[in-house]
Coordinates of C-alpha atoms and ligand atoms in Angstrom, one line a residue:
M458 CA 13.1 -1.0 9.5
P459 CA 12.4 1.3 6.5
E460 CA 10.9 4.7 7.4
R461 CA 8.0 4.2 5.1
I462 CA 6.3 0.8 4.9
K463 CA 5.0 0.0 1.4
I464 CA 2.1 -2.4 1.2
K465 CA 2.5 -5.0 -1.4
H466 CA -0.8 -5.8 -3.0
V467 CA -1.5 -9.1 -4.6
K468 CA -2.7 -8.2 -8.1
D469 CA -4.8 -11.3 -8.7
I470 CA -6.4 -12.9 -5.7
N471 CA -7.4 -15.9 -7.7
Y472 CA -3.9 -17.3 -7.3
F473 CA -4.7 -18.5 -3.8
C474 CA -7.8 -19.2 -1.8
T475 CA -8.8 -17.5 1.4
E476 CA -11.3 -19.6 3.2
E477 CA -12.0 -21.0 6.6
V478 CA -9.4 -23.5 7.9
I479 CA -10.1 -23.7 11.6
S480 CA -13.6 -23.9 12.9
A481 CA -14.1 -23.3 16.6
P482 CA -17.0 -25.0 18.3
D483 CA -19.4 -23.0 20.5
T484 CA -18.7 -19.8 18.6
E485 CA -21.0 -17.5 16.6
M486 CA -19.8 -18.9 13.2
E487 CA -19.4 -22.5 14.2
D488 CA -22.0 -23.7 11.6
M489 CA -20.8 -21.4 8.8
F490 CA -17.9 -22.0 6.3
L491 CA -16.3 -18.6 5.4
V492 CA -15.1 -17.8 1.9
E493 CA -13.5 -14.5 0.9
V494 CA -15.1 -13.2 -2.3
N495 CA -13.4 -9.8 -2.7
R496 CA -10.8 -7.5 -1.3
G497 CA -10.6 -3.8 -1.3
C498 CA -13.5 -1.5 -2.2
A499 CA -13.8 1.1 -4.9
R500 CA -16.4 3.1 -3.1
S501 CA -14.0 4.9 -0.8
C502 CA -16.3 5.8 2.1
R503 CA -14.1 8.2 4.0
F504 CA -14.2 6.4 7.3
C505 CA -13.5 2.9 5.9
A506 CA -10.1 1.4 6.5
A507 CA -11.0 -1.6 4.3
S508 CA -11.3 0.7 1.3
F509 CA -8.1 2.6 1.9
V510 CA -5.8 -0.1 3.3
Y511 CA -6.7 -2.9 1.0
R512 CA -6.9 -1.0 -2.3
P513 CA -7.5 -1.7 -5.2
A514 CA -10.8 -3.5 -5.3
R515 CA -10.4 -7.0 -6.5
F516 CA -12.9 -9.8 -7.0
R517 CA -12.2 -13.5 -6.8
S518 CA -13.6 -15.3 -9.8
E519 CA -16.9 -17.3 -9.6
T520 CA -15.0 -20.4 -10.5
E521 CA -12.6 -20.1 -7.6
I522 CA -15.4 -19.1 -5.2
I523 CA -17.5 -22.1 -6.2
A524 CA -14.5 -24.4 -5.8
A525 CA -14.1 -23.0 -2.2
I526 CA -17.9 -23.4 -1.6
D527 CA -17.7 -27.1 -2.7
R528 CA -14.9 -27.6 -0.2
G529 CA -16.9 -25.9 2.5
L530 CA -20.1 -27.9 1.8
I531 CA -18.2 -31.1 2.7
R532 CA -18.0 -29.6 6.2
K533 CA -21.0 -27.3 6.7
K534 CA -24.3 -26.3 5.2
K535 CA -23.9 -22.6 5.6
I536 CA -21.5 -20.6 3.5
G537 CA -20.6 -17.1 4.7
L538 CA -19.4 -14.9 1.9
V539 CA -16.8 -12.5 3.3
G540 CA -15.5 -9.3 1.8
T541 CA -15.8 -5.6 1.8
A542 CA -18.8 -4.6 -0.2
V543 CA -19.9 -8.2 -0.9
S544 CA -22.9 -7.1 -2.9
D545 CA -20.6 -5.4 -5.4
H546 CA -19.4 -8.8 -6.6
P547 CA -20.6 -9.1 -10.2
G548 CA -21.3 -12.8 -9.8
L549 CA -23.1 -12.6 -6.5
V550 CA -26.5 -13.8 -7.8
N551 CA -25.0 -16.8 -9.6
I552 CA -22.9 -17.7 -6.5
C553 CA -26.0 -17.5 -4.2
E554 CA -28.1 -19.5 -6.7
Y555 CA -25.4 -22.2 -6.6
I556 CA -25.3 -22.3 -2.8
I557 CA -29.1 -22.6 -2.6
A558 CA -29.2 -25.3 -5.4
Q559 CA -26.9 -27.3 -3.2
K560 CA -29.6 -27.1 -0.4
A561 CA -27.3 -24.9 1.6
Q562 CA -27.6 -21.4 3.0
A563 CA -25.7 -18.4 2.0
G564 CA -24.5 -16.0 4.7
L565 CA -24.5 -12.4 3.5
G566 CA -23.3 -10.2 6.3
S567 CA -24.2 -6.9 4.8
L568 CA -25.6 -5.7 1.5
R569 CA -25.5 -2.2 0.2
I570 CA -29.0 -0.9 -0.2
D571 CA -28.2 0.4 -3.7
R572 CA -27.4 -3.1 -4.9
I573 CA -30.6 -4.7 -3.7
D574 CA -33.0 -5.4 -6.5
E575 CA -35.9 -7.8 -7.0
K576 CA -33.6 -10.7 -7.8
I577 CA -31.6 -10.3 -4.6
V578 CA -34.7 -10.0 -2.6
D579 CA -36.0 -13.3 -4.2
L580 CA -32.7 -14.9 -3.3
I581 CA -32.8 -13.8 0.3
K582 CA -36.3 -15.3 0.5
A583 CA -35.2 -18.6 -1.2
N584 CA -32.2 -18.7 1.1
G585 CA -34.6 -19.1 4.0
D586 CA -33.0 -16.2 5.6
R587 CA -34.9 -15.4 8.8
D588 CA -32.2 -13.4 10.5
G589 CA -33.0 -10.3 8.7
R590 CA -30.6 -7.9 7.2
A591 CA -28.9 -5.0 8.8
R592 CA -30.2 -1.8 7.3
A593 CA -28.4 1.3 8.5
G594 CA -28.5 4.8 7.3
M595 CA -25.4 5.3 9.3
Q596 CA -25.2 9.0 9.0
G597 CA -27.7 11.7 10.0
S598 CA -28.3 13.5 6.7
Q599 CA -27.9 13.2 3.0
R600 CA -25.3 16.0 3.1
M601 CA -23.3 14.0 5.6
R602 CA -23.6 10.9 3.5
D603 CA -22.4 12.8 0.4
V604 CA -19.4 14.2 2.3
L605 CA -18.5 10.6 3.5
H606 CA -19.2 9.1 0.0
K607 CA -21.8 6.9 1.7
I608 CA -25.3 6.4 0.4
Ligands
LIG1240 S1 -19.0 0.4 0.7 FE1 -18.4 -0.6 2.7 S2 -16.5 -1.6 2.3 FE2 -16.8 -0.1 0.6 S3 -15.7 1.7 1.3 FE3 -17.9 1.9 2.0 S4 -18.0 1.1 4.1 FE4 -16.0 0.4 3.1

């Protein structure tokens, strides 16, 4: 074994798809088809392994994501968008609009509060999302959030 392990990062995550293959019945996600939309995160919150281990931030293209969604819609009617800061994906609105237009539901695990605008709120409503969103300040004070690079 080498003394130092160097992580090899895939430069372009569009070269392969990362989506659900096995679906286990009687589990939390049994009705949701999972599709990875991004990897890594540029925000660098100091406590976050996803940001530091999976650098750099990379986004899968809308075309590849929609192709994966189409494959998922053959099996399920809920599409879970998986990634680090999913709401940072530049095509998130288009992707969600596409899912809703297919009469399916988008699963958005967590959204950064600074990325939520009127359009996203409308989409959450159109999505028929009754589960609510997690809203977490996470740290006790603004000073602490600044130190951690977290809003
Ligand atoms: S925004 Fe989320 S994914 Fe990105 S570094 Fe911070 S905690 Fe990690």
